[in-house]
CSV table of C-alpha atoms in Angstrom, one decimal:
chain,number,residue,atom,x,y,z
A,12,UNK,CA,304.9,-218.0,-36.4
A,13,UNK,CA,302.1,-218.1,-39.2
A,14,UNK,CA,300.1,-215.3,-40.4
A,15,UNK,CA,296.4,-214.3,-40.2
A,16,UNK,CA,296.1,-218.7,-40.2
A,17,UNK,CA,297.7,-219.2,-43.7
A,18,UNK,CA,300.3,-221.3,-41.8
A,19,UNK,CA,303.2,-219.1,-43.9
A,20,UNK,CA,306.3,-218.2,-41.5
A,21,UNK,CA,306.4,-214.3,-41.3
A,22,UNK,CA,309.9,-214.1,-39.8
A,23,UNK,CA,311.0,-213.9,-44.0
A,24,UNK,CA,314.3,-212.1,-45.0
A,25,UNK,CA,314.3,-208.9,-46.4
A,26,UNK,CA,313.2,-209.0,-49.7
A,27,UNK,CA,315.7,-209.2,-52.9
A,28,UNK,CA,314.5,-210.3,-56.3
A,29,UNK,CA,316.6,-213.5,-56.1
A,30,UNK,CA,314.2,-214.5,-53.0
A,31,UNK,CA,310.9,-213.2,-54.9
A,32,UNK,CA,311.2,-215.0,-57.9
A,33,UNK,CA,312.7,-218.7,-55.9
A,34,UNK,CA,309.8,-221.1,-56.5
A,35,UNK,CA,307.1,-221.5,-54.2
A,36,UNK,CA,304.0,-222.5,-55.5
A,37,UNK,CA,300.1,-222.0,-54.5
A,38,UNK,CA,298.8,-225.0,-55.4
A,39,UNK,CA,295.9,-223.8,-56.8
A,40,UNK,CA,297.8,-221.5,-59.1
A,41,UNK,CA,300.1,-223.8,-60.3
A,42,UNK,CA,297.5,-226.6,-60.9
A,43,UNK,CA,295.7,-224.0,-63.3
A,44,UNK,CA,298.8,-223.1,-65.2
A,45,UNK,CA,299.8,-226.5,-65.9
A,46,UNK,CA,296.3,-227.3,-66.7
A,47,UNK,CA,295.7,-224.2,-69.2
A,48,UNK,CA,299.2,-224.9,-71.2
A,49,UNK,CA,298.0,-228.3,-71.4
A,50,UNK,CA,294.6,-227.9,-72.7
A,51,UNK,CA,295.9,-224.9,-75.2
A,52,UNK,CA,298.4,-227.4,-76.2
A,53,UNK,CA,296.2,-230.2,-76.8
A,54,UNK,CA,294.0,-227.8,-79.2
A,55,UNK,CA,296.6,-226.8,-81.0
A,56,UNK,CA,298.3,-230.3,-81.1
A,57,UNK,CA,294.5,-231.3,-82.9
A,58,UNK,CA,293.9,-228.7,-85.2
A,59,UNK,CA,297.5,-229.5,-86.6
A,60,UNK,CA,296.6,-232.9,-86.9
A,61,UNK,CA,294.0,-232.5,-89.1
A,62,UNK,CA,296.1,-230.1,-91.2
A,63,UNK,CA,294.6,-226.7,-90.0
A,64,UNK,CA,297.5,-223.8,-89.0
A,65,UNK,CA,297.5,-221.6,-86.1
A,66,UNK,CA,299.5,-218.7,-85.6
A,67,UNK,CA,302.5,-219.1,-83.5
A,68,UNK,CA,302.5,-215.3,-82.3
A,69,UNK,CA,299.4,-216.9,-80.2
A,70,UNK,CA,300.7,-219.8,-79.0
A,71,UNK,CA,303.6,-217.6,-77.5
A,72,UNK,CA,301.5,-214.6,-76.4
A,73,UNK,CA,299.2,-217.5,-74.0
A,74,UNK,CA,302.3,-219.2,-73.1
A,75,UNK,CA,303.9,-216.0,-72.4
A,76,UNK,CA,300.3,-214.8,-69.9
A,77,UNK,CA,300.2,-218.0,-68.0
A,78,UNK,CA,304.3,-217.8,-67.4
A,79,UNK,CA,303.3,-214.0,-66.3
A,80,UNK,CA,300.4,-215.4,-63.6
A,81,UNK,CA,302.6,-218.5,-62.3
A,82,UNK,CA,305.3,-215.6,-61.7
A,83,UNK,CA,303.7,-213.7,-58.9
A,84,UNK,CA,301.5,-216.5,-57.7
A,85,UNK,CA,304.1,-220.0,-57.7
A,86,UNK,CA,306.9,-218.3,-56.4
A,87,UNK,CA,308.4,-216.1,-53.3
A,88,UNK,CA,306.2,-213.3,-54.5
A,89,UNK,CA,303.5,-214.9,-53.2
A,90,UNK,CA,305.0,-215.5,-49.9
A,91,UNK,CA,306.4,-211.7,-50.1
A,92,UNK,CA,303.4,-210.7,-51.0
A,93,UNK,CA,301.2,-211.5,-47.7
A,94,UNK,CA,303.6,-209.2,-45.8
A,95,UNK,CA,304.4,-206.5,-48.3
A,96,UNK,CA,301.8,-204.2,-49.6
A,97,UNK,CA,304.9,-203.3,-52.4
A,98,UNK,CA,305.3,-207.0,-53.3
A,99,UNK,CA,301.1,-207.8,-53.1
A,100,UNK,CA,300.8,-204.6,-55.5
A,101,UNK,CA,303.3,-206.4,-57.9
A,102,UNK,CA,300.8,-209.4,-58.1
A,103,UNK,CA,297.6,-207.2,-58.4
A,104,UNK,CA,299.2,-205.2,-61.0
A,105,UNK,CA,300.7,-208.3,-62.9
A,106,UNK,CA,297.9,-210.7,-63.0
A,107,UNK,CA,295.0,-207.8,-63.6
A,108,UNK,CA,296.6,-206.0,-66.3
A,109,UNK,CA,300.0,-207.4,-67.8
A,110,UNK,CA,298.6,-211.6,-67.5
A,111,UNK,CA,294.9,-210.9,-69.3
A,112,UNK,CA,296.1,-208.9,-72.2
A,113,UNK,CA,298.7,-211.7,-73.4
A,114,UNK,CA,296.5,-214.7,-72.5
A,115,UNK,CA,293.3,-212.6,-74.6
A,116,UNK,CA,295.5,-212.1,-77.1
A,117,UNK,CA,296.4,-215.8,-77.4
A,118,UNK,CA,292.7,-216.2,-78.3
A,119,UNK,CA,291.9,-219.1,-76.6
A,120,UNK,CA,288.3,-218.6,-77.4
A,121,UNK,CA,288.7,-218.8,-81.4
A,122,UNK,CA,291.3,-222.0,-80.5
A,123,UNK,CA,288.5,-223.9,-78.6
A,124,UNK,CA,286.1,-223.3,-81.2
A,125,UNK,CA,287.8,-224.3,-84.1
A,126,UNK,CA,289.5,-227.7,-81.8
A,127,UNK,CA,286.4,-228.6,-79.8
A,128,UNK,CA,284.1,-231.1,-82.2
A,129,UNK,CA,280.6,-230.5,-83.4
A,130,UNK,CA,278.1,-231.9,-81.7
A,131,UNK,CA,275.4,-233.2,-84.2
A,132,UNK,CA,272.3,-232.3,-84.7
A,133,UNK,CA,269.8,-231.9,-81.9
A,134,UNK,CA,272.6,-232.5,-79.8
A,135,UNK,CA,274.2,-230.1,-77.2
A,136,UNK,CA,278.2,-230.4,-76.4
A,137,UNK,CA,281.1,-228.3,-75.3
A,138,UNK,CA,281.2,-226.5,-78.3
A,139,UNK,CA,277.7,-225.8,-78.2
A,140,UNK,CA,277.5,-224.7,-74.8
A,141,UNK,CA,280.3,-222.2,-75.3
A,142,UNK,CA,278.7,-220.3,-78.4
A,143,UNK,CA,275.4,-220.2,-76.3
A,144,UNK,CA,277.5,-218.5,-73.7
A,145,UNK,CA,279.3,-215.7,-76.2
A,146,UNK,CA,275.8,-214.8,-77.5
A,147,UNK,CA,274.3,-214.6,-73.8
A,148,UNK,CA,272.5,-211.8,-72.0
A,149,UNK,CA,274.8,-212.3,-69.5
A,150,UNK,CA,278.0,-212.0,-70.9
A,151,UNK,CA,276.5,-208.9,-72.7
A,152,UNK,CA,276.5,-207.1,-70.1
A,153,UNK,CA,279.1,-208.1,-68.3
A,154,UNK,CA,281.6,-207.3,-71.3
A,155,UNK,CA,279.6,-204.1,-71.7
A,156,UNK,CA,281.9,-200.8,-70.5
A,157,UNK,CA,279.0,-199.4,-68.2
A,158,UNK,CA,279.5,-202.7,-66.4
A,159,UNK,CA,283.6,-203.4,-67.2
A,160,UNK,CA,284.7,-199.5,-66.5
A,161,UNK,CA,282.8,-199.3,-62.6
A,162,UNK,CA,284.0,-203.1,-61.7
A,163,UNK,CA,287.7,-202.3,-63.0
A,164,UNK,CA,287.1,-198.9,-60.7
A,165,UNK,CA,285.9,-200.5,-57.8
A,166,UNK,CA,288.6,-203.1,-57.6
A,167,UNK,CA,290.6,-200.8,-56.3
A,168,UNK,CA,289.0,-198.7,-54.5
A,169,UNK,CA,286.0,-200.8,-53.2
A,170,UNK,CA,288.7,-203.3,-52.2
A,171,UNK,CA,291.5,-201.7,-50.7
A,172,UNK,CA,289.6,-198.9,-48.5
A,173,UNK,CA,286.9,-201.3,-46.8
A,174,UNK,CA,287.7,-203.8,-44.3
A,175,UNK,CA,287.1,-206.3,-47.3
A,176,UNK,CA,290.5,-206.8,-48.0
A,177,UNK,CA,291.7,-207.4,-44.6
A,178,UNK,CA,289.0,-210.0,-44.4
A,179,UNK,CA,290.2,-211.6,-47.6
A,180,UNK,CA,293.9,-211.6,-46.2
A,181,UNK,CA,292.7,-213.6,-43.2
A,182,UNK,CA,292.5,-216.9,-45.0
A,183,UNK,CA,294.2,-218.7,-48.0
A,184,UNK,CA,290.5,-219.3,-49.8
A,185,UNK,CA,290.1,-215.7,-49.4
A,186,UNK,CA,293.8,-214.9,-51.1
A,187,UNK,CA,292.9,-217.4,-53.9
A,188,UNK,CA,289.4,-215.7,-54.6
A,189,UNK,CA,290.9,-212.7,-54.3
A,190,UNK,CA,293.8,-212.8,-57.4
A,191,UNK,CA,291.4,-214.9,-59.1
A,192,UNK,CA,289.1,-211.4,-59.0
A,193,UNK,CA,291.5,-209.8,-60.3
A,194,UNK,CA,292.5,-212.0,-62.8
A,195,UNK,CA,288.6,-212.5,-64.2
A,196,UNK,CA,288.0,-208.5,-64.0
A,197,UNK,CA,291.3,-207.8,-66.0
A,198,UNK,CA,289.7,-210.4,-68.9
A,199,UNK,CA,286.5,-208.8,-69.0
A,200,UNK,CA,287.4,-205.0,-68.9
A,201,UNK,CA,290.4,-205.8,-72.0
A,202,UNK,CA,288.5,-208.2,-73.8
A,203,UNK,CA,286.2,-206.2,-75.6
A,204,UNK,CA,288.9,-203.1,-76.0
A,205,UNK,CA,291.8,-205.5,-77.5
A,206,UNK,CA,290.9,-209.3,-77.2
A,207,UNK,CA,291.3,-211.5,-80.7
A,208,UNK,CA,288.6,-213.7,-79.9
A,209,UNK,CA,284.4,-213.2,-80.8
A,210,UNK,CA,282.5,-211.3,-78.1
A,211,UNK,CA,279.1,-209.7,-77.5
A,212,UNK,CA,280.4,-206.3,-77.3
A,213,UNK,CA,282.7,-205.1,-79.7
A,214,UNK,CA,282.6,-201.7,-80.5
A,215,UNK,CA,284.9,-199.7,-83.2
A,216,UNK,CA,288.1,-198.7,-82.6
A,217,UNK,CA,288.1,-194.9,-81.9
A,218,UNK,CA,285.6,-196.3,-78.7
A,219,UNK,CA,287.7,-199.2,-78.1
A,220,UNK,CA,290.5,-196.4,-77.1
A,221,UNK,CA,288.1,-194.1,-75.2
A,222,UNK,CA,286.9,-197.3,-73.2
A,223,UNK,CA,290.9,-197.9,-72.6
A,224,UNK,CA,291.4,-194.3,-71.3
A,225,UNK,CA,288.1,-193.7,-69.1
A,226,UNK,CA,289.5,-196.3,-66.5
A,227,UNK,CA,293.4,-195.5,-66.8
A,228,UNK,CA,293.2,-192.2,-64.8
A,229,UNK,CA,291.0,-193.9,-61.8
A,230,UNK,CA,294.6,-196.3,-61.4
A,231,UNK,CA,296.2,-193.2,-61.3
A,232,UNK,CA,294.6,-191.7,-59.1
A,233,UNK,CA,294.7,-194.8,-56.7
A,234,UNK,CA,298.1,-194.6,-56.7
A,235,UNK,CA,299.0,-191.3,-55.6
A,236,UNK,CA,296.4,-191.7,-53.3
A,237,UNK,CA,298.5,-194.4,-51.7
A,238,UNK,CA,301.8,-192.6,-52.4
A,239,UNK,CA,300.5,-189.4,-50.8
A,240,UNK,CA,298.7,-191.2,-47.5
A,241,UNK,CA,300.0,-190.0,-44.4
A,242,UNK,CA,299.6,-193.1,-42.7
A,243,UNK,CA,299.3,-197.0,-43.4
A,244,UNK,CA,295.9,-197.1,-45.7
A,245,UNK,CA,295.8,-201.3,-45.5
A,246,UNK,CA,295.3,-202.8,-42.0
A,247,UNK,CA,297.0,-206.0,-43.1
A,248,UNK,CA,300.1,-204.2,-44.0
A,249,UNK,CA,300.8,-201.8,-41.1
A,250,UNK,CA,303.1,-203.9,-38.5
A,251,UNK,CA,305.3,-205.4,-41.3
A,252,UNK,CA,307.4,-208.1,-39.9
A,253,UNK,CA,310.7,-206.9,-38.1
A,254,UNK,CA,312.6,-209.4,-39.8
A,255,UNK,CA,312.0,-207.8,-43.7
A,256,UNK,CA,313.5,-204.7,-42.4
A,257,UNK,CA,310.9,-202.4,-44.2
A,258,UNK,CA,308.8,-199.1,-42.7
A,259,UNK,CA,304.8,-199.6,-43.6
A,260,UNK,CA,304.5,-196.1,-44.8
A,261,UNK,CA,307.0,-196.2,-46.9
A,262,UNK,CA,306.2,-199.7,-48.3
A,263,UNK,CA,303.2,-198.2,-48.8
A,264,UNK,CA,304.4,-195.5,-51.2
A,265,UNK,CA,306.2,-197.6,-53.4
A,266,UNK,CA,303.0,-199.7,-53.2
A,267,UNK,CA,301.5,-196.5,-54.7
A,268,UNK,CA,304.3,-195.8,-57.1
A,269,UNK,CA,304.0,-199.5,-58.6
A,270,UNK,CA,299.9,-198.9,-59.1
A,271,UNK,CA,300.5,-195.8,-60.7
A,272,UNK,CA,303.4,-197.1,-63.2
A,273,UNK,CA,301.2,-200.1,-64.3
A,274,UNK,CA,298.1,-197.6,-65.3
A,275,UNK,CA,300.6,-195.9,-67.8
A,276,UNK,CA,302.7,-199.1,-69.4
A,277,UNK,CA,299.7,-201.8,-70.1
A,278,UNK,CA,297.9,-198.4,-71.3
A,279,UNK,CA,300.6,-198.6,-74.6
A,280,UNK,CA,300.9,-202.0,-74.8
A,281,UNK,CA,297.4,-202.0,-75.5
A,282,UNK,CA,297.5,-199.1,-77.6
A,283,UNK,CA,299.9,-200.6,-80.0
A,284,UNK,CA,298.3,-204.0,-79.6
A,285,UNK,CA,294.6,-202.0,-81.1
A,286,UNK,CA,296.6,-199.6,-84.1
A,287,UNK,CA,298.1,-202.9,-85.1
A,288,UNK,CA,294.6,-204.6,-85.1
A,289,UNK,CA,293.1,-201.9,-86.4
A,290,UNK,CA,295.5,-201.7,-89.6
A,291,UNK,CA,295.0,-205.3,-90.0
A,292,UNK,CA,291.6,-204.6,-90.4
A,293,UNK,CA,291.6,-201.9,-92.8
A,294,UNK,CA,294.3,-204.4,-94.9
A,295,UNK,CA,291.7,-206.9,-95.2
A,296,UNK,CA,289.1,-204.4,-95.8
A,297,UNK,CA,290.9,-203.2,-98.7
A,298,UNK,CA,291.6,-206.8,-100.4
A,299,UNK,CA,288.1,-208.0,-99.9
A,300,UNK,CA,287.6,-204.6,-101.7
A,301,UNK,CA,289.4,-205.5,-104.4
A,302,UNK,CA,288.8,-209.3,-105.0
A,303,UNK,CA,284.7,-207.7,-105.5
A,304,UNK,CA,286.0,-205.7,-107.9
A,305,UNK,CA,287.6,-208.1,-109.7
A,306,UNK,CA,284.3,-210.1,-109.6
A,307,UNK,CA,282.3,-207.6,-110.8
A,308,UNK,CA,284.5,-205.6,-113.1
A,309,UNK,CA,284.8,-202.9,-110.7
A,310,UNK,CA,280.7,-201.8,-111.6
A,311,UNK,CA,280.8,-199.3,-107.8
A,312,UNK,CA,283.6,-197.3,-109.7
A,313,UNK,CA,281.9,-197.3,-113.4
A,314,UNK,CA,278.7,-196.4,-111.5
A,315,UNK,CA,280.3,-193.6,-109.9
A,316,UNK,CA,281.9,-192.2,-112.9
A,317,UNK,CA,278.4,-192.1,-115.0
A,318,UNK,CA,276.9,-190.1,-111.8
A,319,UNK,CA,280.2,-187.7,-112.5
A,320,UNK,CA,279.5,-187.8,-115.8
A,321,UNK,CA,275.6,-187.2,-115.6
A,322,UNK,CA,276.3,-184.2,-113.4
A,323,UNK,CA,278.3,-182.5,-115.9
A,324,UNK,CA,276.1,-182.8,-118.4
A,325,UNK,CA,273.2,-181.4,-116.2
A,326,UNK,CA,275.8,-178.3,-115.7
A,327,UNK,CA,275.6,-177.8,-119.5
């Protein structure tokens, strides 16, 4: 028996973690996985050939965000996930807030352009094309936070009370476009707040945080909202299979319960990820500080002194 036409068997067993995490893979997903580790590879493979270095921390943090996406979308999950609004809400929670913040800060931005060759003069290549894009109107405002802060809000609640999500459910294209929504809004809502890589937007750190919180208590809210509902919220998910053994409503709340968990535990991740980022700016700050000083003999400090100095003698 196949569901909503994505020829996947609905008489499942109840669901254990052993069964979630056996491997089943969406094609599409897993053909992107293998092709981003490959292509990250490759970059870093030739910018160690011609004796450049690249952190390792970022080689595992993109490794790490990939592994993260083909976890809820190449195994049972995915399968589960189609059936059970507790098990879809582990993917949407995963792969728009826990896979974007370890593949952004893999910086696979800064990696293609320091791998990808210059073109020439007068000439226009890959490398080309891509800085035309970071400096773009459009990505401007698309990374801006009156455009990241609504689209992050209205993923959630735009999406899962309207009939659009039942309509995505009811194919596999629709699925796919779906977590691939989620996966592009998660990118452009933390890549100006955290991301390593250049971007249009990029705004100091006390706003960074701001823009981090003014979204957080809207995920919140979504998931009470489903914790608290009376009745089943999601057409899709309201005659659960017999065979899984599970009550809507109360798939439902715990649907809720993961929503709500995930707006407080990326929320530090994040946190620590900018204070970190943030004192490794202020480090550099200070030693660039201090090499000019060296230059110059440290002139900002002797100036400073003779404006004490005049002062004092204006007092007498």
């Amino acid at each position: 028996m196949d569901h909503s036409g994505h020829g996947m068997n609905m008489d499942l067993p109840p669901f254990t973690l052993g069964r979630g995490l056996a491997f089943s893979a969406d094609p599409f997903f897993l053909i992107g996985c293998v092709a981003a580790l490959a292509l990250y590879g490759y970059a870093v493979l030739r910018l160690r050939g011609r004796g450049d270095s690249w952190p390792v921390n970022r080689v595992v943090f993109f490794v790490l965000g990939v592994l993260t996406i083909a976890l809820v979308m190449c195994t049972g999950f995915n399968d589960y996930g189609m059936v059970m609004f507790s098990v879809h809400m582990v993917q949407h929670m995963v792969i728009s807030m826990v896979s974007p913040i370890l593949l952004l800060l893999g910086a696979p931005v800064t990696l293609a352009l320091r791998a990808l060759p210059v073109a020439g003069r007068d000439r226009t290549g890959p490398r080309e094309l891509l800085l035309k894009l970071l400096h773009s109107r459009y990505l401007r405002i698309i990374t801006h936070p009156a455009f990241t802060i609504p689209l992050f809000i209205a993923s959630l609640y735009a999406l899962y009370f309207t009939p659009l999500f039942d309509f995505l459910m009811e194919s596999k294209p629709g699925h796919i476009a779906m977590m691939v929504h989620f996966l592009a809004v998660g990118l452009v809502f933390f890549w100006p707040i955290m991301g390593v890589d250049p971007g249009p937007h990029r705004p100091g750190y006390v706003m960074r945080m701001l823009e981090l919180f003014a979204g957080m208590p809207f995920h919140a809210f979504f998931g009470i909202a489903l914790m608290m509902a009376s009745q089943p919220m999601v057409k899709a998910y309201e005659n659960p299979p017999a065979s899984l053994g599970v009550d809507a409503l109360s798939d439902q709340s715990v649907a809720g319960g993961i929503a709500w968990a995930f707006s407080e535990i990326p929320s530090v991740l994040v946190l620590i990820a900018l204070v970190f980022q943030w004192y490794r700016s202020e480090q550099r700050s200070a030693k660039r500080s201090d090499r000019a000083a060296d230059r110059d003999g440290d002139q900002e400090l002797k100036a400073y002194n003779a404006y004490l100095a005049s002062l004092q003698t204006r007092g007498q």
